[in-house]
């Protein structure tokens, strides 16, 4: 038995912060709200670091409370720590605390300041519950909790229709995926009689892979993947994440870059034994991840909203993680999850600093030349751009190269699509950087007399020149920039993979899929991935710095295809036509006419009419005639006697 680490303190601390600010925050000053929010999130990070320093593996699950007891089926409220959950624990608490810190400056003037920090702390509680869960039911509680918290945070500015709609869209789309996850949990109970990770995986480990066809492990794996598709925004359930950019920028960084959207990757990785014995389900993970990576990257090329570019980039990078899991390289997927938290968190927070500098503008076409105004933001975002593009020695290079290498070992088609995606990623990210920080400023300018005028000569009402963010916002950018530089070095010599080896084992599916390739081939493929990243940089530089008139000419030449990509392949419109309109719109909608009026209303109305008819007939029994009453008593007695005789005969 190992000593107790009091793991329960890590999720409970942010819950305490959420409760204090939630119930009392309206009476607090902004400073007091900030202290509460930062103290409890920072304390969770500090305790996680303490746990990391003291833990010895293997570590026994820590029981917090007995939960469900029904016959032989038991579920405990217990926390489980191994190498995988430790990595997730440090990412969630570390990056989460930096985002809390950044939010003090970004949200300071918001009238609902206390409510924002309440939701942030609540989100961390549920995410940490998900990560530390010792069984699928606890994981599902955390899973649903982060869905609730994301709904509250995405729709934080609920008086704005677009924000309210985005919150509802995220909530509903995630419920579709959660339904699949829930059915998968039911199948796990049916076949293994437990939801505890250690008990389920102990029964799964001796099973042979389902090579003959689709068995119950394949069904469980695909249903779990459906849940992961919803939470981690994979095809076809990715549509909620770009709209979720309607929330405050710190929300985008916390939920849609560093933590919540990686929950699906974590769940698939945690369930790796099930997927490894269900090759068909594993192939579904690989195919969906690969297609999502390429599909979302193509949409990111033409977006002009700085946060929308990053949103589709997140969808694409999540696709990379699923590709890694699908070829059995779970360690590589978690490695990219970690480095992605660093550079994508930095990109979103940097985008927030840009938006703050230009008075709320998000259209990159109205930016440009900001490098001379907000130098520190430009430097840190430049580092993050190099990292996500896969330029060595930045963090993204190491994790992305590891994924591409494992993908090549499994199937060269995955590798080829991954390389094409890497080129597109480099192009649209350097496009974002050049449009934002280089060239001439295209937004609102201030003349010598202090009058605001638009850069194109039209009158406008501005806020003055772009200005750098306060240090409370810049410090998190600098820390994440350092992590985006050095964070990938833990992968040198396969140290990160060796650290996770007790969880995932050494016999990865990707290694068993083909012959071991030579080191020379690995370095050659590494050179290819770096080359395409550099080519993406060169193309973006030519189009948006040297010849900035060319992109419009190319768009005009492509015409219909460009319009299709600009409109995100009309997927949202297709979903609206197939699902939204038939369900909730119009006089023939299923929900209104079919369910609300025909089922619910008619059930209530008919029940009332039936009760009225029965009571009307029954009241005639109260005639006041004694002979009538005696007759009813005799009839009732006869019925009772007949029933007793009939039961006796049986």
Coordinates of C-alpha atoms in Angstrom, one line a residue:
X1 CA 0.0 0.0 0.0
X2 CA 1.2 3.5 -0.8
X3 CA 0.8 6.5 1.4
X4 CA -2.1 8.9 0.9
X5 CA -1.4 11.9 -1.2
X6 CA -4.8 13.6 -0.4
X7 CA -5.6 13.8 -4.1
X8 CA -9.1 15.0 -3.2
X9 CA -7.7 18.4 -2.3
X10 CA -6.8 19.2 -5.9
X11 CA -10.4 19.3 -7.3
X12 CA -11.9 20.5 -4.0
X13 CA -9.8 23.6 -3.8
X14 CA -11.2 25.2 -7.0
X15 CA -14.7 24.1 -6.0
X16 CA -14.2 26.1 -2.7
X17 CA -13.2 29.1 -4.8
X18 CA -16.2 28.7 -7.0
X19 CA -18.5 28.5 -4.0
X20 CA -17.0 31.5 -2.2
X21 CA -17.1 33.8 -5.3
X22 CA -20.5 32.3 -6.4
X23 CA -22.3 33.1 -3.1
X24 CA -20.4 36.1 -1.8
X25 CA -18.6 37.5 -4.9
X26 CA -21.3 40.0 -5.7
X27 CA -20.5 41.8 -2.4
X28 CA -16.7 41.5 -2.9
X29 CA -14.5 44.1 -4.5
X30 CA -12.8 43.0 -7.8
X31 CA -9.5 42.6 -5.9
X32 CA -11.1 40.2 -3.4
X33 CA -12.7 38.2 -6.2
X34 CA -9.3 38.0 -7.9
X35 CA -7.6 36.9 -4.7
X36 CA -10.2 34.1 -4.1
X37 CA -10.1 32.9 -7.8
X38 CA -6.3 33.0 -8.0
X39 CA -5.6 31.6 -4.5
X40 CA -7.7 28.4 -4.9
X41 CA -6.6 27.7 -8.5
X42 CA -3.0 28.4 -7.6
X43 CA -3.3 26.2 -4.5
X44 CA -4.6 23.3 -6.7
X45 CA -1.5 23.8 -8.9
X46 CA 0.8 23.9 -5.9
X47 CA -0.7 20.8 -4.5
X48 CA -0.4 19.0 -7.8
X49 CA 3.3 19.9 -7.9
X50 CA 3.6 18.6 -4.4
X51 CA 2.0 15.3 -5.4
X52 CA 4.3 15.0 -8.4
X53 CA 7.3 15.4 -6.2
X54 CA 6.1 12.8 -3.6
X55 CA 4.3 10.2 -5.7
X56 CA 5.7 6.8 -6.2
X57 CA 4.2 4.4 -8.8
X58 CA 2.3 2.3 -8.8
X59 CA -0.1 4.3 -6.6
X60 CA -3.3 2.8 -5.1
X61 CA -6.6 4.6 -5.8
X62 CA -7.5 6.9 -2.9
X63 CA -11.1 6.3 -1.7
X64 CA -13.0 9.5 -0.9
X65 CA -16.4 8.0 -0.2
X66 CA -18.4 4.9 -1.0
X67 CA -20.9 5.7 -3.7
X68 CA -23.0 2.9 -5.2
X69 CA -23.6 -0.5 -3.9
X70 CA -26.1 -2.8 -5.7
X71 CA -25.6 -6.5 -5.4
X72 CA -22.1 -7.3 -6.7
X73 CA -21.9 -4.0 -8.6
X74 CA -20.0 -1.2 -6.8
X75 CA -18.8 2.2 -7.7
X76 CA -16.6 4.2 -5.3
X77 CA -15.9 8.0 -5.3
X78 CA -12.2 7.4 -5.6
X79 CA -9.2 9.2 -7.2
X80 CA -6.7 7.4 -9.4
X81 CA -3.2 8.6 -10.1
X82 CA -0.8 7.2 -12.6
X83 CA 1.7 8.7 -15.1
X84 CA -1.0 9.6 -17.6
X85 CA -3.3 11.3 -15.1
X86 CA -0.3 13.1 -13.5
X87 CA 0.6 14.7 -16.9
X88 CA -3.0 15.8 -17.3
X89 CA -3.1 17.0 -13.8
X90 CA -0.1 19.3 -14.2
X91 CA -1.4 20.6 -17.6
X92 CA -4.9 21.4 -16.3
X93 CA -3.8 23.1 -13.1
X94 CA -0.7 24.8 -14.5
X95 CA -2.1 26.3 -17.7
X96 CA -5.4 26.8 -15.9
X97 CA -3.8 29.0 -13.2
X98 CA -2.0 31.1 -15.9
X99 CA -5.3 31.7 -17.6
X100 CA -6.9 32.7 -14.3
X101 CA -4.0 35.1 -13.8
X102 CA -4.4 36.6 -17.3
X103 CA -8.1 37.0 -16.8
X104 CA -7.6 39.5 -14.0
X105 CA -6.4 42.0 -16.6
X106 CA -8.6 40.9 -19.5
X107 CA -11.9 40.9 -17.6
X108 CA -11.3 43.6 -15.0
X109 CA -13.9 46.0 -16.4
X110 CA -16.6 43.4 -16.9
X111 CA -19.7 44.1 -14.7
X112 CA -20.0 40.3 -14.0
X113 CA -16.4 39.9 -13.0
X114 CA -17.2 37.7 -9.9
X115 CA -19.4 35.4 -12.0
X116 CA -16.6 34.8 -14.5
X117 CA -14.2 33.6 -11.9
X118 CA -16.9 31.5 -10.3
X119 CA -17.3 29.7 -13.6
X120 CA -13.6 29.4 -14.2
X121 CA -13.1 27.7 -10.8
X122 CA -16.1 25.5 -11.3
X123 CA -14.7 24.4 -14.7
X124 CA -11.4 23.4 -13.1
X125 CA -13.2 21.4 -10.4
X126 CA -15.0 19.3 -13.0
X127 CA -12.0 18.9 -15.3
X128 CA -9.8 17.7 -12.4
X129 CA -12.6 15.3 -11.4
X130 CA -12.6 13.9 -14.9
X131 CA -8.8 13.5 -14.9
X132 CA -8.5 12.0 -11.5
X133 CA -11.5 9.7 -11.8
X134 CA -10.9 6.0 -10.9
X135 CA -13.8 4.7 -12.9
X136 CA -15.9 5.5 -15.9
X137 CA -18.9 6.8 -13.9
X138 CA -16.8 9.4 -12.1
X139 CA -15.2 10.3 -15.4
X140 CA -18.7 10.8 -16.9
X141 CA -19.7 13.1 -14.0
X142 CA -16.6 15.3 -14.7
X143 CA -17.3 15.0 -18.4
X144 CA -20.9 16.3 -18.0
X145 CA -19.6 18.9 -15.6
X146 CA -17.1 20.5 -18.0
X147 CA -20.0 20.5 -20.5
X148 CA -22.1 22.5 -18.1
X149 CA -19.2 24.9 -17.3
X150 CA -18.4 25.4 -20.9
X151 CA -22.0 26.3 -21.6
X152 CA -21.9 28.9 -18.9
X153 CA -18.5 30.3 -20.1
X154 CA -19.2 30.3 -23.8
X155 CA -22.5 32.1 -23.2
X156 CA -21.1 34.3 -20.5
X157 CA -22.2 37.5 -22.4
X158 CA -25.7 36.0 -22.7
X159 CA -27.3 39.3 -23.6
X160 CA -25.6 38.9 -27.0
X161 CA -27.6 36.6 -29.2
X162 CA -24.6 35.1 -30.9
X163 CA -23.0 34.2 -27.5
X164 CA -26.2 32.7 -26.2
X165 CA -26.7 30.6 -29.4
X166 CA -23.1 29.4 -29.3
X167 CA -23.5 28.2 -25.7
X168 CA -26.7 26.3 -26.6
X169 CA -25.0 24.9 -29.7
X170 CA -22.0 23.6 -27.7
X171 CA -24.3 22.1 -25.1
X172 CA -26.6 20.3 -27.6
X173 CA -23.9 19.0 -29.9
X174 CA -21.9 17.6 -26.9
X175 CA -25.1 15.9 -25.7
X176 CA -25.1 13.9 -28.9
X177 CA -21.6 12.6 -28.2
X178 CA -22.4 12.1 -24.5
X179 CA -25.2 9.8 -25.5
X180 CA -22.8 7.5 -27.2
X181 CA -20.4 7.6 -24.3
X182 CA -23.2 6.7 -21.9
X183 CA -24.3 3.7 -24.0
X184 CA -20.6 2.6 -24.1
X185 CA -20.6 2.7 -20.2
X186 CA -23.7 0.6 -20.1
X187 CA -22.0 -2.0 -22.3
X188 CA -19.0 -2.0 -20.1
X189 CA -21.2 -2.7 -17.1
X190 CA -23.0 -5.5 -19.0
X191 CA -19.8 -7.3 -20.1
X192 CA -17.4 -6.6 -17.2
X193 CA -19.7 -6.0 -14.2
X194 CA -17.7 -3.0 -13.1
X195 CA -16.7 0.5 -14.1
X196 CA -13.5 0.6 -12.2
X197 CA -10.5 1.1 -14.5
X198 CA -8.3 -1.4 -12.8
X199 CA -11.0 -4.1 -12.7
X200 CA -12.2 -3.5 -16.3
X201 CA -8.8 -3.4 -17.8
X202 CA -7.7 -6.5 -15.9
X203 CA -10.5 -8.4 -17.6
X204 CA -9.8 -6.8 -21.0
X205 CA -6.0 -7.5 -21.0
X206 CA -6.2 -11.3 -21.5
X207 CA -8.7 -11.0 -24.4
X208 CA -7.5 -11.6 -28.0
X209 CA -8.0 -8.8 -30.6
X210 CA -11.3 -9.0 -32.4
X211 CA -9.7 -9.7 -35.8
X212 CA -12.6 -11.7 -37.2
X213 CA -15.1 -8.9 -37.1
X214 CA -16.9 -6.5 -34.9
X215 CA -17.5 -7.8 -31.4
X216 CA -18.5 -6.2 -28.1
X217 CA -15.1 -4.5 -27.7
X218 CA -15.5 -2.9 -31.1
X219 CA -19.0 -1.7 -30.1
X220 CA -17.7 -0.2 -26.8
X221 CA -14.7 1.4 -28.6
X222 CA -16.8 3.1 -31.3
X223 CA -19.4 4.3 -28.7
X224 CA -16.6 5.8 -26.6
X225 CA -15.2 7.4 -29.8
X226 CA -18.6 9.0 -30.4
X227 CA -18.3 10.6 -27.0
X228 CA -14.8 11.7 -27.7
X229 CA -15.9 13.2 -31.1
X230 CA -18.3 15.5 -29.3
X231 CA -16.0 16.7 -26.6
X232 CA -12.9 16.9 -28.7
X233 CA -14.6 18.4 -31.8
X234 CA -14.0 15.7 -34.4
X235 CA -16.0 15.1 -37.6
X236 CA -19.0 15.2 -37.6
X237 CA -19.4 16.9 -34.2
X238 CA -16.8 19.6 -34.5
X239 CA -19.3 22.4 -35.4
X240 CA -19.7 23.7 -31.9
X241 CA -16.1 24.7 -31.3
X242 CA -15.6 27.5 -33.8
X243 CA -18.9 29.2 -32.6
X244 CA -17.6 28.9 -29.1
X245 CA -15.2 31.7 -29.8
X246 CA -18.1 34.0 -28.8
X247 CA -17.0 33.6 -25.2
X248 CA -14.3 35.8 -23.7
X249 CA -10.9 35.0 -25.0
X250 CA -9.6 33.4 -21.7
X251 CA -12.4 30.9 -22.1
X252 CA -11.1 30.0 -25.6
X253 CA -7.7 29.5 -24.1
X254 CA -8.8 27.4 -21.1
X255 CA -11.6 25.3 -22.6
X256 CA -10.9 25.1 -26.3
X257 CA -7.1 24.9 -26.3
X258 CA -5.7 23.5 -23.1
X259 CA -8.2 21.4 -21.2
X260 CA -11.8 20.5 -22.1
X261 CA -11.3 19.7 -25.8
X262 CA -8.5 17.3 -24.9
X263 CA -10.8 15.3 -22.6
X264 CA -11.8 13.0 -25.6
X265 CA -8.1 12.3 -26.3
X266 CA -7.5 11.5 -22.7
X267 CA -10.6 9.2 -22.5
X268 CA -9.5 7.3 -25.6
X269 CA -5.9 7.0 -24.3
X270 CA -7.2 5.9 -20.8
X271 CA -9.2 3.2 -22.6
X272 CA -6.3 2.1 -24.8
X273 CA -6.5 -1.6 -23.8
X274 CA -10.1 -1.7 -25.2
X275 CA -9.1 0.0 -28.4
X276 CA -6.0 -2.1 -28.9
X277 CA -8.2 -5.2 -28.8
X278 CA -10.7 -3.7 -31.2
X279 CA -8.7 -2.9 -34.4
X280 CA -11.8 -1.7 -36.3
X281 CA -12.6 0.8 -33.6
X282 CA -8.9 1.9 -33.6
X283 CA -9.1 2.4 -37.3
X284 CA -12.2 4.6 -36.9
X285 CA -10.2 6.7 -34.5
X286 CA -7.3 7.1 -37.0
X287 CA -9.5 7.8 -40.0
X288 CA -11.7 10.4 -38.2
X289 CA -8.6 12.1 -36.7
X290 CA -6.8 12.2 -40.0
X291 CA -9.7 13.6 -41.9
X292 CA -10.5 16.1 -39.2
X293 CA -6.9 17.4 -39.2
X294 CA -7.0 18.1 -43.0
X295 CA -10.6 19.3 -43.2
X296 CA -10.3 21.9 -40.4
X297 CA -6.9 23.1 -41.7
X298 CA -8.3 23.9 -45.1
X299 CA -11.0 26.0 -43.5
X300 CA -8.5 27.9 -41.4
X301 CA -6.7 29.1 -44.5
X302 CA -9.5 31.6 -45.4
X303 CA -10.7 32.8 -42.0
X304 CA -10.3 36.5 -41.3
X305 CA -11.4 36.5 -37.6
X306 CA -8.2 35.9 -35.6
X307 CA -10.0 33.7 -33.1
X308 CA -11.8 31.7 -35.8
X309 CA -8.4 30.9 -37.4
X310 CA -7.2 29.6 -34.0
X311 CA -10.5 27.7 -33.5
X312 CA -10.1 25.7 -36.7
X313 CA -6.5 25.2 -35.9
X314 CA -7.5 23.6 -32.6
X315 CA -9.9 21.2 -34.4
X316 CA -7.1 20.3 -36.8
X317 CA -4.5 19.7 -34.0
X318 CA -7.0 17.6 -32.1
X319 CA -7.2 15.6 -35.3
X320 CA -3.5 15.0 -35.1
X321 CA -3.9 13.7 -31.5
X322 CA -6.6 11.3 -32.6
X323 CA -4.5 10.2 -35.6
X324 CA -1.7 9.3 -33.1
X325 CA -4.1 7.3 -30.9
X326 CA -5.6 5.6 -33.9
X327 CA -2.2 4.2 -35.0
X328 CA -1.6 3.1 -31.4
X329 CA 0.9 5.9 -30.6
X330 CA -0.9 6.9 -27.4
X331 CA 2.2 8.4 -25.9
X332 CA 2.7 10.6 -28.9
X333 CA -0.9 11.8 -28.8
X334 CA -0.5 12.8 -25.1
X335 CA 2.8 14.4 -25.9
X336 CA 1.2 16.6 -28.5
X337 CA -1.7 17.3 -26.1
X338 CA 0.8 18.7 -23.6
X339 CA 2.8 20.8 -26.1
X340 CA -0.5 22.0 -27.7
X341 CA -1.6 23.3 -24.4
X342 CA 1.5 25.5 -24.2
X343 CA 1.5 27.0 -27.7
X344 CA -2.2 27.1 -28.3
X345 CA -2.9 28.5 -24.9
X346 CA -0.3 31.2 -25.7
X347 CA -1.9 31.8 -29.2
X348 CA -5.3 32.4 -27.7
X349 CA -4.1 34.6 -24.9
X350 CA -1.9 36.5 -27.4
X351 CA -5.0 36.9 -29.6
X352 CA -6.7 38.3 -26.6
X353 CA -3.9 40.8 -26.1
X354 CA -4.2 41.8 -29.7
X355 CA -7.9 42.3 -29.4
X356 CA -7.4 44.3 -26.2
X357 CA -4.8 46.5 -28.0
X358 CA -7.2 47.4 -30.8
X359 CA -10.3 48.0 -28.8
X360 CA -12.1 44.7 -29.4
X361 CA -11.5 44.3 -33.2
X362 CA -11.0 40.6 -34.3
X363 CA -10.8 41.0 -38.0
X364 CA -7.2 40.6 -39.2
X365 CA -7.9 42.7 -42.3
X366 CA -8.3 45.7 -39.9
X367 CA -5.0 45.0 -38.1
X368 CA -1.5 45.0 -39.6
X369 CA 1.7 46.6 -38.3
X370 CA 0.9 45.9 -34.7
X371 CA 4.4 44.6 -34.0
X372 CA 5.6 48.2 -33.5
X373 CA 2.8 48.9 -31.0
X374 CA 2.7 45.6 -29.0
X375 CA 6.2 44.2 -29.3
X376 CA 6.0 41.7 -26.4
X377 CA 2.7 40.3 -27.7
X378 CA 4.2 40.0 -31.1
X379 CA 7.3 38.2 -29.8
X380 CA 5.4 35.7 -27.8
X381 CA 2.9 35.0 -30.5
X382 CA 5.8 34.6 -32.9
X383 CA 7.2 31.9 -30.7
X384 CA 3.9 30.1 -30.5
X385 CA 3.5 30.3 -34.3
X386 CA 6.9 28.7 -34.8
X387 CA 5.9 26.0 -32.3
X388 CA 2.6 25.1 -34.0
X389 CA 4.2 25.2 -37.4
X390 CA 6.7 22.5 -36.4
X391 CA 9.9 24.5 -36.7
X392 CA 12.7 23.0 -34.6
X393 CA 13.6 23.3 -31.8
X394 CA 10.2 24.6 -30.6
X395 CA 7.8 22.3 -28.7
X396 CA 5.4 21.5 -31.5
X397 CA 8.2 20.2 -33.7
X398 CA 9.0 17.3 -31.4
X399 CA 5.5 16.1 -30.7
X400 CA 4.2 16.6 -34.3
X401 CA 7.3 14.8 -35.7
X402 CA 6.7 11.9 -33.3
X403 CA 3.1 11.6 -34.5
X404 CA 4.1 11.7 -38.2
X405 CA 6.8 9.0 -37.6
X406 CA 4.3 6.7 -35.9
X407 CA 1.7 7.3 -38.6
X408 CA 4.2 6.4 -41.3
X409 CA 5.0 3.1 -39.5
X410 CA 1.3 2.3 -39.4
X411 CA 0.2 3.4 -42.9
X412 CA 1.9 5.9 -45.3
X413 CA -1.5 7.4 -46.2
X414 CA -1.9 8.8 -42.7
X415 CA 1.6 10.2 -42.9
X416 CA 1.0 11.8 -46.3
X417 CA -2.2 13.5 -45.1
X418 CA -0.5 14.5 -41.9
X419 CA 2.4 16.2 -43.9
X420 CA -0.1 18.0 -46.2
X421 CA -1.9 19.2 -43.0
X422 CA 1.5 20.4 -41.5
X423 CA 2.1 22.5 -44.6
X424 CA -1.3 24.1 -44.5
X425 CA -1.0 24.7 -40.7
X426 CA 2.3 26.5 -41.2
X427 CA 0.8 28.6 -44.0
X428 CA -2.3 29.8 -42.2
X429 CA -0.5 30.4 -38.9
X430 CA 2.2 32.6 -40.6
X431 CA -0.6 34.2 -42.5
X432 CA -2.2 35.1 -39.2
X433 CA 1.1 36.5 -37.9
X434 CA 1.9 38.5 -41.0
X435 CA -1.6 40.0 -41.3
X436 CA -1.6 41.0 -37.7
X437 CA 1.9 42.2 -36.9
X438 CA 3.6 43.2 -40.2
X439 CA 2.9 45.8 -42.9
X440 CA 0.9 49.0 -42.2
X441 CA -1.8 49.4 -39.6
X442 CA -5.2 49.1 -41.3
X443 CA -7.4 49.8 -38.3
X444 CA -8.5 53.0 -36.6
X445 CA -5.8 55.6 -36.4
X446 CA -5.5 58.9 -34.5
X447 CA -4.4 62.1 -36.3
X448 CA -2.3 65.0 -34.9
X449 CA -5.4 66.7 -33.5
X450 CA -6.5 63.6 -31.6
X451 CA -9.4 62.8 -34.0
X452 CA -10.0 59.2 -34.9
X453 CA -10.0 58.2 -38.5
X454 CA -10.1 54.9 -40.3
X455 CA -7.0 53.8 -42.1
X456 CA -8.8 53.8 -45.4
X457 CA -9.7 57.4 -45.1
X458 CA -13.2 57.1 -43.8
X459 CA -14.1 58.7 -40.5
X460 CA -14.3 56.5 -37.6
X461 CA -14.5 56.5 -33.8
X462 CA -11.5 54.8 -32.3
X463 CA -9.9 54.3 -28.9
X464 CA -6.5 55.8 -29.8
X465 CA -3.4 54.0 -31.0
X466 CA -3.0 50.3 -30.3
X467 CA -1.4 49.8 -26.9
X468 CA 0.4 46.9 -25.1
X469 CA -1.4 44.9 -22.5
X470 CA -0.7 45.3 -18.8
X471 CA 1.9 43.0 -17.1
X472 CA -0.8 40.9 -15.5
X473 CA -1.7 39.8 -19.0
X474 CA 1.9 39.7 -20.4
X475 CA 3.5 37.5 -17.7
X476 CA 1.4 34.4 -18.6
X477 CA 2.3 35.0 -22.2
X478 CA 6.0 35.0 -21.3
X479 CA 5.8 31.9 -19.2
X480 CA 3.9 30.0 -22.0
X481 CA 6.4 31.3 -24.5
X482 CA 9.2 29.7 -22.5
X483 CA 7.2 26.4 -22.3
X484 CA 6.6 26.6 -26.1
X485 CA 10.3 26.7 -26.6
X486 CA 11.5 24.1 -24.1
X487 CA 8.4 22.0 -23.5
X488 CA 9.2 19.6 -26.3
X489 CA 12.7 18.8 -25.0
X490 CA 11.2 16.1 -22.7
X491 CA 10.6 14.0 -25.8
X492 CA 14.3 13.8 -26.7
X493 CA 15.5 10.2 -26.4
X494 CA 11.9 9.0 -26.1
X495 CA 12.0 10.1 -22.4
X496 CA 8.3 11.1 -22.4
X497 CA 7.3 7.8 -24.0
X498 CA 9.3 5.9 -21.5
X499 CA 7.7 7.8 -18.7
X500 CA 4.2 6.8 -19.9
X501 CA 5.3 3.2 -20.7
X502 CA 3.9 1.7 -17.5
X503 CA 0.5 3.0 -18.7
X504 CA 0.6 2.2 -22.4
X505 CA 3.2 -0.6 -22.5
X506 CA 6.0 -0.9 -25.0
X507 CA 4.2 -3.0 -27.6
X508 CA 2.4 -0.2 -29.5
X509 CA 0.2 -1.2 -32.4
X510 CA 2.1 1.1 -34.7
X511 CA 5.3 -0.8 -34.0
X512 CA 3.6 -4.2 -34.7
X513 CA 2.0 -3.0 -37.9
X514 CA 5.1 -3.2 -39.9
X515 CA 8.9 -3.7 -39.9
X516 CA 11.0 -1.4 -37.8
X517 CA 12.3 1.4 -40.0
X518 CA 15.9 2.6 -39.9
X519 CA 17.1 5.8 -38.1
X520 CA 18.0 7.2 -41.5
X521 CA 14.4 6.9 -42.7
X522 CA 13.2 8.6 -39.5
X523 CA 15.6 11.5 -40.0
X524 CA 14.5 11.7 -43.7
X525 CA 10.9 12.0 -42.8
X526 CA 11.8 14.5 -40.1
X527 CA 13.5 16.6 -42.8
X528 CA 10.3 16.4 -44.9
X529 CA 8.1 17.7 -42.1
X530 CA 10.5 20.6 -41.4
X531 CA 10.7 21.3 -45.2
X532 CA 7.0 21.6 -45.6
X533 CA 6.8 23.9 -42.5
X534 CA 9.4 26.2 -44.0
X535 CA 7.6 26.1 -47.4
X536 CA 4.4 27.2 -45.6
X537 CA 6.3 30.1 -44.1
X538 CA 7.7 31.1 -47.5
X539 CA 4.3 31.0 -49.2
X540 CA 2.7 33.0 -46.5
X541 CA 5.5 35.6 -46.6
X542 CA 5.2 36.0 -50.4
X543 CA 1.4 36.3 -50.4
X544 CA 1.0 38.6 -47.3
X545 CA 4.2 40.6 -47.1
X546 CA 5.9 40.8 -50.5
X547 CA 2.8 40.7 -52.7
X548 CA -0.2 41.3 -50.5
X549 CA -2.5 41.9 -53.6
X550 CA -2.1 38.3 -54.7
X551 CA -4.5 36.6 -52.2
X552 CA -7.5 38.6 -53.5
X553 CA -6.6 37.8 -57.1
X554 CA -6.3 34.1 -56.2
X555 CA -9.6 34.2 -54.4
X556 CA -11.3 35.8 -57.4
X557 CA -9.8 33.2 -59.6
X558 CA -11.0 30.3 -57.5
X559 CA -14.4 31.9 -57.2
X560 CA -16.9 29.2 -56.3
X561 CA -14.4 26.9 -54.5
X562 CA -13.1 29.8 -52.4
X563 CA -16.7 30.8 -51.4
X564 CA -17.4 27.2 -50.4
X565 CA -14.3 27.0 -48.1
X566 CA -15.1 30.5 -46.8
X567 CA -18.5 29.3 -45.8
X568 CA -17.0 26.2 -44.1
X569 CA -18.2 23.8 -46.8
X570 CA -21.8 24.8 -45.8
X571 CA -21.8 22.1 -43.1
X572 CA -23.6 24.3 -40.6
X573 CA -26.3 25.1 -43.2
X574 CA -26.6 21.3 -44.0
X575 CA -27.1 20.5 -40.3
X576 CA -29.6 23.3 -40.0
X577 CA -31.6 21.9 -43.0
X578 CA -31.4 18.2 -41.9
X579 CA -31.7 18.5 -38.1
X580 CA -32.5 22.0 -36.7
X581 CA -35.3 23.0 -39.0
X582 CA -37.2 19.7 -38.9
X583 CA -36.9 19.6 -35.2
X584 CA -37.7 23.1 -34.0
X585 CA -38.7 25.4 -36.8
X586 CA -41.9 25.7 -38.8
X587 CA -45.5 24.4 -38.5
X588 CA -44.4 20.9 -39.4
X589 CA -41.5 20.6 -36.9
X590 CA -41.1 17.3 -35.1
X591 CA -40.5 18.8 -31.7
X592 CA -43.4 21.3 -31.8
X593 CA -46.1 19.6 -33.9
X594 CA -45.1 16.0 -33.4
X595 CA -43.9 15.9 -29.8
X596 CA -45.0 19.1 -28.0
X597 CA -48.5 19.4 -29.4
X598 CA -49.4 15.8 -30.4
X599 CA -47.7 14.0 -27.5
X600 CA -47.2 16.3 -24.5
X601 CA -50.2 18.6 -25.0
X602 CA -52.6 15.9 -26.1
X603 CA -51.5 13.6 -23.2
X604 CA -52.2 16.4 -20.7
X605 CA -55.4 17.5 -22.3
X606 CA -56.8 13.9 -22.8
X607 CA -55.8 13.0 -19.2
X608 CA -57.8 16.0 -18.0
X609 CA -60.8 15.1 -20.2
X610 CA -60.7 11.5 -19.1
X611 CA -60.5 12.4 -15.4
X612 CA -63.5 14.8 -15.9
X613 CA -65.6 12.0 -17.6
X614 CA -64.7 9.4 -15.0
X615 CA -65.5 11.7 -12.1
X616 CA -68.7 12.8 -13.7
X617 CA -69.9 9.2 -14.0
X618 CA -68.6 8.3 -10.5
X619 CA -70.5 11.1 -8.8
X620 CA -73.8 9.5 -9.9
X621 CA -73.0 6.7 -7.5
X622 CA -73.6 9.2 -4.6
X623 CA -77.4 9.1 -5.0
X624 CA -78.4 9.3 -1.2
X625 CA -80.4 6.1 -1.7
X626 CA -79.6 3.4 1.0
X627 CA -80.7 0.5 -1.2
X628 CA -78.3 1.7 -3.9
X629 CA -75.4 1.8 -1.5
X630 CA -76.3 -1.7 -0.3
X631 CA -76.3 -2.9 -3.9
X632 CA -72.8 -1.4 -4.5
X633 CA -71.5 -3.1 -1.4
X634 CA -72.9 -6.4 -2.4
X635 CA -71.4 -6.1 -5.9
X636 CA -68.0 -5.2 -4.5
X637 CA -68.1 -8.1 -2.1
X638 CA -68.9 -10.5 -4.9
X639 CA -66.0 -9.2 -6.9
X640 CA -63.6 -9.7 -4.0
X641 CA -64.9 -13.2 -3.2
X642 CA -64.6 -14.2 -6.9
X643 CA -61.1 -12.9 -7.1
X644 CA -60.1 -14.8 -3.9
X645 CA -61.6 -18.1 -5.2
X646 CA -59.9 -17.6 -8.6
X647 CA -56.5 -17.0 -6.9
X648 CA -57.1 -20.1 -4.7
X649 CA -57.8 -22.3 -7.7
X650 CA -54.6 -21.1 -9.4

